[in-house]
Coordinates of C-alpha atoms and ligand atoms in Angstrom, one line a residue:
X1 CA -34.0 14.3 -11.5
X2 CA -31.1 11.9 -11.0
X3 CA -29.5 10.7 -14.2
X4 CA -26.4 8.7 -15.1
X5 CA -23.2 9.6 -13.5
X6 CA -20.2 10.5 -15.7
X7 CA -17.2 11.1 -13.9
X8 CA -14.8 13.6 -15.4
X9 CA -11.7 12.0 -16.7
X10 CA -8.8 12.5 -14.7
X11 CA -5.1 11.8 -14.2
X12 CA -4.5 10.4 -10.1
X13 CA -1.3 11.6 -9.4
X14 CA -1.9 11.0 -5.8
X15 CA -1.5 9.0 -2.7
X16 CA -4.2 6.5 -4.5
X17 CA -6.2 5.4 -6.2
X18 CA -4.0 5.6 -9.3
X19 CA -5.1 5.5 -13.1
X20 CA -6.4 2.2 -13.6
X21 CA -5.9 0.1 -17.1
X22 CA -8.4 0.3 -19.3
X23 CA -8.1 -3.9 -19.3
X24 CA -9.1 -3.7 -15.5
X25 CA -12.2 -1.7 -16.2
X26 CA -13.2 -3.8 -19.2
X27 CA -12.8 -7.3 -17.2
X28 CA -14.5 -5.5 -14.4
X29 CA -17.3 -5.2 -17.3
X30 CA -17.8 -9.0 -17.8
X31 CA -20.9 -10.6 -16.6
X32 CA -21.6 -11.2 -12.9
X33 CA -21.6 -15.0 -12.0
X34 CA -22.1 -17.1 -9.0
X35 CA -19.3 -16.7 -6.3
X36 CA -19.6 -20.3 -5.9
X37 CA -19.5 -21.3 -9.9
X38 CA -17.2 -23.3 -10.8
X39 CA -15.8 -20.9 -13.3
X40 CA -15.2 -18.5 -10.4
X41 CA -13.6 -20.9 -8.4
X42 CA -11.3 -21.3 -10.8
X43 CA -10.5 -17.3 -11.1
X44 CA -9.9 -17.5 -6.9
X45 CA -7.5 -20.4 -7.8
X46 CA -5.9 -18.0 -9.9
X47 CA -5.9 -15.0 -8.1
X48 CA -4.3 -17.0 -4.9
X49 CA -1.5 -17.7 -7.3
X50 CA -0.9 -14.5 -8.7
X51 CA -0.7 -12.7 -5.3
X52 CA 1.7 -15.1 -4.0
X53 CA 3.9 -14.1 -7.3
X54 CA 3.4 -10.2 -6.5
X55 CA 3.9 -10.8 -2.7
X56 CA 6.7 -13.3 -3.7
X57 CA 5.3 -15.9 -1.4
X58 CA 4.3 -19.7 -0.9
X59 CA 2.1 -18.8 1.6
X60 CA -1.3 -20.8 1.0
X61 CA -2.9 -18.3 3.0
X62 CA -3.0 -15.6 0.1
X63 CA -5.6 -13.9 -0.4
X64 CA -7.8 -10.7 -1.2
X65 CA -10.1 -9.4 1.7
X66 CA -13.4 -8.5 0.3
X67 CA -12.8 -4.9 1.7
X68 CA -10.3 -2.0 1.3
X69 CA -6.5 -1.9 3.1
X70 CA -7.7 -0.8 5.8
X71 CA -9.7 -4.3 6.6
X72 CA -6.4 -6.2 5.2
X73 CA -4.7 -4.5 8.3
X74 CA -7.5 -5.2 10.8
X75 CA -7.8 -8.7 9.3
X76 CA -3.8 -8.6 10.7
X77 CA -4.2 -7.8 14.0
X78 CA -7.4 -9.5 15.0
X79 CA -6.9 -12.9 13.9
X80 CA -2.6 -12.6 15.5
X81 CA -3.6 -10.8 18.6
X82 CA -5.9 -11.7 21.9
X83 CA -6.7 -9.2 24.8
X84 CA -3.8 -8.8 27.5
X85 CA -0.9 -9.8 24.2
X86 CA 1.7 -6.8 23.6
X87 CA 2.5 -5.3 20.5
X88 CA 5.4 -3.8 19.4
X89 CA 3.9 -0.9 17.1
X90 CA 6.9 1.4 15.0
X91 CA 5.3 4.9 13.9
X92 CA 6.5 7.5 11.4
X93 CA 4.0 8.7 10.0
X94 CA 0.2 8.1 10.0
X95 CA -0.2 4.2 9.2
X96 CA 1.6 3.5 12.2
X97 CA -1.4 5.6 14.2
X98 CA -3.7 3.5 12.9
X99 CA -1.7 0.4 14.0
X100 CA -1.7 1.2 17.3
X101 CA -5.7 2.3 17.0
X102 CA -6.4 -1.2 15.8
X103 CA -3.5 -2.8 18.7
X104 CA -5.9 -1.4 21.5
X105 CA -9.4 -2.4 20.1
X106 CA -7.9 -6.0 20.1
X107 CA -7.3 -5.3 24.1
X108 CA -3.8 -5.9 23.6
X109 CA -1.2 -3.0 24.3
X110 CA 0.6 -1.2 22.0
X111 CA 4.0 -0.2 22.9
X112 CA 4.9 2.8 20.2
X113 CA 8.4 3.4 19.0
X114 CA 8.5 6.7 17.6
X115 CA 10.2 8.2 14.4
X116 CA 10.1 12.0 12.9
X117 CA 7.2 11.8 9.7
X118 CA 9.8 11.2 6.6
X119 CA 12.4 9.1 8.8
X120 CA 12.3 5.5 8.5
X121 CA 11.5 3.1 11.5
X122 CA 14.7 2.9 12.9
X123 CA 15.6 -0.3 13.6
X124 CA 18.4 0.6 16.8
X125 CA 14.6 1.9 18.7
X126 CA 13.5 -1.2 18.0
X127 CA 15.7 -3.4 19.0
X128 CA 15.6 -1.5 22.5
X129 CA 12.0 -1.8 22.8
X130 CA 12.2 -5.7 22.0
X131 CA 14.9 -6.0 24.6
X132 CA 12.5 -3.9 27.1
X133 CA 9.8 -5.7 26.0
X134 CA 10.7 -9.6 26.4
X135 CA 6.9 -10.8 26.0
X136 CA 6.2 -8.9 23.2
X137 CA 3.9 -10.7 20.6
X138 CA 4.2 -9.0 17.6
X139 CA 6.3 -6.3 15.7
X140 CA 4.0 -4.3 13.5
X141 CA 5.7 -1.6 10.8
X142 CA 4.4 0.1 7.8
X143 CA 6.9 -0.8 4.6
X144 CA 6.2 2.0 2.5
X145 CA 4.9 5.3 4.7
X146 CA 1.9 6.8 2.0
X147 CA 1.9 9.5 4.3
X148 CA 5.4 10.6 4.2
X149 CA 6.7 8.7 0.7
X150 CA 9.5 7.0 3.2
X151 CA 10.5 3.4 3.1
X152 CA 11.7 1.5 5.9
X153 CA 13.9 -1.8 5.8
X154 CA 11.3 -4.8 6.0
X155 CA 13.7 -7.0 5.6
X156 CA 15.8 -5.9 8.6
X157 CA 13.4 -5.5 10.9
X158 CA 11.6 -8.5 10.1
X159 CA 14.8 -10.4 11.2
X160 CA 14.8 -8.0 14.3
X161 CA 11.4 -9.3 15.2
X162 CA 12.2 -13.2 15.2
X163 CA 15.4 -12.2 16.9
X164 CA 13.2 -11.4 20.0
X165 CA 10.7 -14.3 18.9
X166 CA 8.1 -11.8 17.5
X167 CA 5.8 -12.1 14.9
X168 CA 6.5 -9.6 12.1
X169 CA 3.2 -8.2 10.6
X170 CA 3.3 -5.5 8.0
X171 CA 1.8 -2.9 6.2
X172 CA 3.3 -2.9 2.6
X173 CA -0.6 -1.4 0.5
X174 CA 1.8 1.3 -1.1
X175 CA 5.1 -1.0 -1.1
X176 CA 3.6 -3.7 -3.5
X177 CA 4.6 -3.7 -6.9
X178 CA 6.5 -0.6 -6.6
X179 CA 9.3 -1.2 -4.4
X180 CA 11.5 -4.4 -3.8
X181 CA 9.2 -6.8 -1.2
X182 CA 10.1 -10.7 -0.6
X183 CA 7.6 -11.7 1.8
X184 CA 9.5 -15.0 2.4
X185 CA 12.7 -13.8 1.6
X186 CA 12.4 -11.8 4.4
X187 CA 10.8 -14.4 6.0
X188 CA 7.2 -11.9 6.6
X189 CA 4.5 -13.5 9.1
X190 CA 2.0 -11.5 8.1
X191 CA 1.3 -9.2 5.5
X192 CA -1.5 -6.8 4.0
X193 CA -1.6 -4.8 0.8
X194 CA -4.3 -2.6 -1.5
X195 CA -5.5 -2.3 -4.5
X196 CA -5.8 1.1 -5.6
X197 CA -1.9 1.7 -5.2
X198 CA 0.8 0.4 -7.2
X199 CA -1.4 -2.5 -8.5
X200 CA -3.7 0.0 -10.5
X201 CA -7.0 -1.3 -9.5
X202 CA -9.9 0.3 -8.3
X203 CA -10.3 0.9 -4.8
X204 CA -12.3 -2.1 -2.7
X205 CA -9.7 -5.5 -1.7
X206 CA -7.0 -5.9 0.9
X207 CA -4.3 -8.9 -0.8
X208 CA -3.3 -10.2 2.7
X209 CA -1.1 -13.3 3.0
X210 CA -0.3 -15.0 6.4
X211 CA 2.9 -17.2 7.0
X212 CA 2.8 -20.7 8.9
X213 CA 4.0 -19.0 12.0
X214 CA 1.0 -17.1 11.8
X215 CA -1.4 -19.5 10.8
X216 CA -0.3 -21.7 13.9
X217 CA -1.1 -18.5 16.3
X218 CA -4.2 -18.1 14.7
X219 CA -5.5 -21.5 14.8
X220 CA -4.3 -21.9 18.8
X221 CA -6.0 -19.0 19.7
X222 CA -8.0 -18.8 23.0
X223 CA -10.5 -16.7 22.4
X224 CA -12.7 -16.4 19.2
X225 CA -11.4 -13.1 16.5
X226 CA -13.5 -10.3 17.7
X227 CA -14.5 -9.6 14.1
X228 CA -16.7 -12.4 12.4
X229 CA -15.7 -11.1 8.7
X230 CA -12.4 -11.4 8.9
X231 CA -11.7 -14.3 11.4
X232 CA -8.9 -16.1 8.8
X233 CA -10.5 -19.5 10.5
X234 CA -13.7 -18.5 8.8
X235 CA -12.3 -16.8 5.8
X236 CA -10.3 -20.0 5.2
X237 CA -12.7 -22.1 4.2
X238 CA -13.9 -19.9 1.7
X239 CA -10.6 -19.7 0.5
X240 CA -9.0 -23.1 1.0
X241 CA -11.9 -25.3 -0.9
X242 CA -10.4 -28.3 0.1
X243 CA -14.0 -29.9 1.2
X244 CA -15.3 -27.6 -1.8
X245 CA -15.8 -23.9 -1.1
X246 CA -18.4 -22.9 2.1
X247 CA -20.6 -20.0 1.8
X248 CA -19.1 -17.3 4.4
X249 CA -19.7 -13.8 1.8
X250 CA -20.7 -13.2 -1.2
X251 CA -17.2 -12.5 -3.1
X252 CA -17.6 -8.8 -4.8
X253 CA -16.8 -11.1 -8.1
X254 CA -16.8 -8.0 -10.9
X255 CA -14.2 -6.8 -8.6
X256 CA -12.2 -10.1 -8.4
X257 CA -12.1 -9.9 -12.2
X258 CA -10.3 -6.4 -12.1
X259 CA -7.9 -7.7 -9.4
X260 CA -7.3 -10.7 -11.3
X261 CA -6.4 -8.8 -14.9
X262 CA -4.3 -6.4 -12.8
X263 CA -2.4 -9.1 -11.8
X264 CA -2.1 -10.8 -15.5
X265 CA -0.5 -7.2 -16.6
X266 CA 1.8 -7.5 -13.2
X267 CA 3.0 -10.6 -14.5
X268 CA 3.1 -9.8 -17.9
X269 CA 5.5 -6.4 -17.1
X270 CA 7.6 -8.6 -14.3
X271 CA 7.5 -7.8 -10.9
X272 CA 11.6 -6.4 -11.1
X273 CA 10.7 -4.2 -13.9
X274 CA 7.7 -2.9 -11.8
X275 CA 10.0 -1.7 -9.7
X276 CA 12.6 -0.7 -12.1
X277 CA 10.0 1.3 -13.7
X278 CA 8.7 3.2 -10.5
X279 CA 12.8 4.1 -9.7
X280 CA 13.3 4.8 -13.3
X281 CA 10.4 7.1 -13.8
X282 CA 11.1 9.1 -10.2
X283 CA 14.2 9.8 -11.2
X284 CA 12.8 12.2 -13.8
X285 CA 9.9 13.5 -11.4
X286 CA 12.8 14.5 -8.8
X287 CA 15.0 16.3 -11.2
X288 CA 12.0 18.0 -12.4
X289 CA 11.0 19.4 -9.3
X290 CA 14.6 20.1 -7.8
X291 CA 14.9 22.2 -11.1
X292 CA 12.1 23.8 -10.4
X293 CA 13.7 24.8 -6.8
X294 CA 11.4 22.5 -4.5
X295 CA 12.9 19.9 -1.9
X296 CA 11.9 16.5 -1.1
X297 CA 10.7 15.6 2.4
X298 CA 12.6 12.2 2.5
X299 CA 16.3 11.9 1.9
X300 CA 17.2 9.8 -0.9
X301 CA 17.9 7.2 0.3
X302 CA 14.8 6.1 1.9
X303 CA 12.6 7.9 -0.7
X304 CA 9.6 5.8 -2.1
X305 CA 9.4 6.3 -6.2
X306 CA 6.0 6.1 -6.1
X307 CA 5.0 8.3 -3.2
X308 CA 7.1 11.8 -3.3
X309 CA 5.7 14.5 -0.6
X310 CA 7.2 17.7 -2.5
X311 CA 7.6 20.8 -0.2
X312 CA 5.4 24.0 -0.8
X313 CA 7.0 27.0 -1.6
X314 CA 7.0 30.2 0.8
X315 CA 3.5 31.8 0.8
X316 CA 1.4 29.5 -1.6
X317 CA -1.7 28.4 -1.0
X318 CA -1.2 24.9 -0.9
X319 CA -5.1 23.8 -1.7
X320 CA -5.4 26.5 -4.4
X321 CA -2.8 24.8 -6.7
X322 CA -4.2 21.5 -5.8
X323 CA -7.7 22.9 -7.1
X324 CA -5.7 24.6 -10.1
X325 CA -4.6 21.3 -11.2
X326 CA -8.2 19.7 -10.8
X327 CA -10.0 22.0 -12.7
X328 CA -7.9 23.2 -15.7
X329 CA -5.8 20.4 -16.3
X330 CA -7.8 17.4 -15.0
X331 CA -4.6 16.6 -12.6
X332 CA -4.8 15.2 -8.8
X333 CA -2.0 15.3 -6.4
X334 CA -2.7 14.9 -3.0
X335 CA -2.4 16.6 0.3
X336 CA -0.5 16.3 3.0
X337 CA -1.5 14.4 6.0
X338 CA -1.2 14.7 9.5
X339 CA 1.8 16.3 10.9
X340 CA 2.7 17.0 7.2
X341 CA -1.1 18.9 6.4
X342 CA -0.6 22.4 4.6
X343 CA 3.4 21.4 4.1
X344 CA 4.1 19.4 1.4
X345 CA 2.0 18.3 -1.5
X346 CA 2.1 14.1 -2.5
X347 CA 3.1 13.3 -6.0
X348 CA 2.0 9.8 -6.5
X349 CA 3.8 7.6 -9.4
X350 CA 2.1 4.5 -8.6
X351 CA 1.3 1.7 -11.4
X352 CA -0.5 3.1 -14.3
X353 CA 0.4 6.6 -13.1
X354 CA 3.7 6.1 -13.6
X355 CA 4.6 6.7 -17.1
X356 CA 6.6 9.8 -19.3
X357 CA 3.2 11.5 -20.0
X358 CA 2.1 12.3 -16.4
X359 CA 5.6 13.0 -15.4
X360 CA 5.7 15.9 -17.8
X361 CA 2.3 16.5 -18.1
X362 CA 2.3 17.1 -13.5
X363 CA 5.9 19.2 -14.2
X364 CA 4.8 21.3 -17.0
X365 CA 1.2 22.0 -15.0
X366 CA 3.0 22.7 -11.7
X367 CA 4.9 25.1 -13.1
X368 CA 2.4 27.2 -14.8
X369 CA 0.0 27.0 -12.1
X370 CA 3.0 28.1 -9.5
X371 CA 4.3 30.5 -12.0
X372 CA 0.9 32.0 -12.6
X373 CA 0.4 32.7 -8.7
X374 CA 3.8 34.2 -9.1
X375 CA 5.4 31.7 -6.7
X376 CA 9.1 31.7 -6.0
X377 CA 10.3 29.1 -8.4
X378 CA 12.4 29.1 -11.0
X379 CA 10.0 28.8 -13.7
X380 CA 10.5 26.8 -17.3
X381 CA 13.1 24.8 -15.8
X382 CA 10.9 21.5 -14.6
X383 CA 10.3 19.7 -17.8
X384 CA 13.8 20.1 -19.7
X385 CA 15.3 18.7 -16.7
X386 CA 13.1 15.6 -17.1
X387 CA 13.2 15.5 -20.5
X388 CA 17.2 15.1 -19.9
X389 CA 16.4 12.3 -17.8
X390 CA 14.3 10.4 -20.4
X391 CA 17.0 11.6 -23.1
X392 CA 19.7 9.4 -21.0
Ligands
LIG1 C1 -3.9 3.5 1.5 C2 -3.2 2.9 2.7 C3 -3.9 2.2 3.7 C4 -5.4 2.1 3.7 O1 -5.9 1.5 2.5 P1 -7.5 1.9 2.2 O2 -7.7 1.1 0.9 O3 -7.6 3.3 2.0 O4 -8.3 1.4 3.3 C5 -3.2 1.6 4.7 N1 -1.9 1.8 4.8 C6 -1.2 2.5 3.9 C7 0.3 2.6 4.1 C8 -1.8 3.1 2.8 O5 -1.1 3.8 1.9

C-alpha cells in the first residue's frame, strides 16, 4: 500500500540542488491561483524584476522558463539559431557537450574549441576559431563549469564574440548568485540560469534573459523555432502582457512563488555579499581539505566557491564514502562527471548550503569516514584549519 512520502532530511552539498530556505518551501505552500489572476500577474511583474537585479540586467526579456536549466539552454539556441548558421561552441567540461548536442539538433554546426576538464575556456583558442570562422553566428561558453568547479572569463570573451560580430550566449545556472556576473556590463546577448544552484530553490525553472541583439535575431528569423514551448516569440506574449497576458502554458505558479521568495532573500542579502559569502565561506572549505592532504582540481585562480571537485585519495572507494556520508550523517556530495567520474568528488557550497555548519559539519564527516577506511590523510587536521579561517 502506497502511503505518504517523507523524504529524509538531508544536507546537499552537491553539484545541486542545494538546501533550500525554509521561506521558499513555505511560499511554495500558499494556495494555487489562476496563472492568469490578476494577483499572479502581479508576482510575474515581480519576478521579471528581480531576475533582472540577480542577472544585473535591463533586459525586458527576463524571464523563468517553466522547465529546468537544461530547457533555459535549449530555449538559447533554438530561438538564436536556424539550420545551415555556425556556432562557435567552447568546451571544458561537460556543459559545453551539451552545447554542441543542442548546436546540431538546431541543424546548425558546431565548431568546438577544446579545453582540458578544470581549465577555463581559453580565450587565445577562441579568438583563432573566430578569425577561422568569419561567419560564425554565435559564441556559446559555459560561465561557471558544474562539472569541473572552473570559471571562465564571461566578461572577456563576451567582448571577443562582438569583436568578430558574434552573438554571445551563455551558460551561467551555477555562476548566478555565487560568482561575479553583469549581464550588461559585459554586454551578454543571451543568458540562461537554474534554480536549484546558487539561488536555493527547488529544482524545475530556467531564469533566461535575452539582450536586444538577440531579440532582433529572433524576431527576423526565417524559419519558425523548431520547439513550440520555448519559441521566445510565443513565450513573449505570455510574458510581455502588454495587450494583457495570452494563454500559451499553464505557469507551474506554486513554483513561481518559491522562485519569487528566493529572489526577496537574494535581494535582501545583496547580490555582492552573495558572492562575498560563497568566496568567504570556500576559503575555509579549501583550507580544510588541503589540511586534510587532498588537492583541488582547479587552480585558484579560476576556482568556483561554490563548486569544489576535491581529488580522492589513493585506493578509496570513491562511491563508498559518498554512501558513508548519505547514510550516517545525512550528507550529499556529488560525483564526478565525465572525464572526471571515479576522480574527484564535488563539494557544492551553493546558496543555502553555504554556511559555517556544513563547512564543518562536510570536514569533520569526511574525515572520519576517510579515517575510518584508513585512507591516507592526515586525520583531525580538516576542521581546526577551518575553524582558523572563521577565527580570522
Ligand atoms: C545544472 C546545470 C545545467 C542543467 O540544469 P538542470 O536544471 O539540471 O536541467 C546546465 N548547465 C550547468 C552548468 C549546470 O550546472
Amino acid at each position: 500500500m502506497s502511503s505518504t512520502f517523507h523524504p529524509p532530511k538531508r544536507t546537499l552539498m552537491g553539484p545541486g540542488p542545494s538546501d533550500v530556505n525554509p521561506r521558499v518551501t513555505g511560499a511554495m505552500g500558499a494556495p494555487t491561483i489562476g496563472h492568469l489572476d490578476p494577483a499572479f500577474v502581479g508576482l510575474m511583474d515581480e519576478i521579471k524584476e528581480l531576475l533582472q537585479y540577480a542577472f544585473q540586467t535591463k533586459n525586458q526579456l527576463t524571464i523563468p522558463i517553466s522547465a529546468p536549466g537544461s530547457a533555459g539552454m535549449e530555449s538559447c539556441f533554438v530561438n538564436l539559431l536556424e539550420p545551415g548558421d555556425k556556432a562557435v561552441v567552447c568546451q571544458n567540461g561537460v556543459f559545453g557537450g551539451r552545447m554542441r548536442e543542442n548546436v546540431e539538433r538546431c541543424g546548425a554546426e558546431a565548431i568546438m574549441v577544446e579545453d582540458e576538464w578544470g581549465k577555463p575556456v581559453d580565450p587565445n583558442k577562441v579568438e583563432a576559431a573566430l578569425q577561422a570562422h568569419p561567419d560564425a553566428k554565435l559564441l556559446a561558453f559555459v560561465h561557471a563549469e558544474t562539472s569541473t568547479g572552473a570559471r571562465s572569463d564571461a566578461q572577456t570573451l563576451s567582448a571577443l564574440a562582438h569583436k568578430y560580430d558574434c552573438l554571445s550566449l551563455v551558460d551561467s545556472v551555477t555562476g548566478l548568485a555565487g560568482v561575479e556576473l553583469d549581464v550588461d556590463g559585459w554586454e551578454i546577448d543571451a543568458i540562461y540560469s537554474g534554480t536549484q544552484k546558487c539561488l536555493s530553490c527547488p529544482p524545475g525553472i530556467s531564469p533566461v534573459s535575452f539582450g536586444e541583439r538577440a531579440v532582433e535575431v529572433i524576431k527576423n528569423r526565417t524559419t519558425k523555432v523548431q520547439s513550440w514551448f520555448l519559441d521566445m516569440n510565443l513565450v513573449m506574449g505570455y510574458w510581455d502582457g502588454k495587450g494583457g497576458r495570452t494563454y500559451h502554458h499553464t505557469a507551474p505558479v506554486n513554483s513561481m512563488y518559491g522562485l519569487h521568495e528566493s529572489l526577496v532573500i537574494l535581494k535582501e542579502i545583496g547580490l555582492e555579499n552573495s558572492w562575498a559569502k560563497h568566496a568567504f565561506h570556500h576559503e575555509a572549505l579549501a583550507a580544510g581539505i588541503e589540511a586534510m592532504g587532498l588537492g583541488f582540481v582547479v587552480d585558484k585562480e579560476y576556482r568556483l566557491p561554490q563548486l569544489n571537485s576535491v581529488t580522492i585519495p589513493e585506493g578509496v572507494e570513491e562511491a563508498k564514502v559518498r554512501a558513508a556520508l548519505l547514510n550516517n550523517y545525512n550528507l550529499e556530495i556529488g560525483a564526478g562527471l565525465g572525464a572526471l567520474a571515479g576522480k574527484v568528488w564535488r563539494i557544492g557550497l551553493m546558496g543555502e548550503s553555504c554556511c559555517k555548519t556544513n563547512v564543518l559539519l562536510c570536514l569533520g564527516a569526511l574525515d572520519a569516514v576517510l579515517t575510518d577506511m584508513g585512507a591516507p590523510i592526515n586525520s583531525g587536521k580538516a576542521v581546526a584549519a577551518a575553524q582558523a579561517v572563521y577565527a580570522g
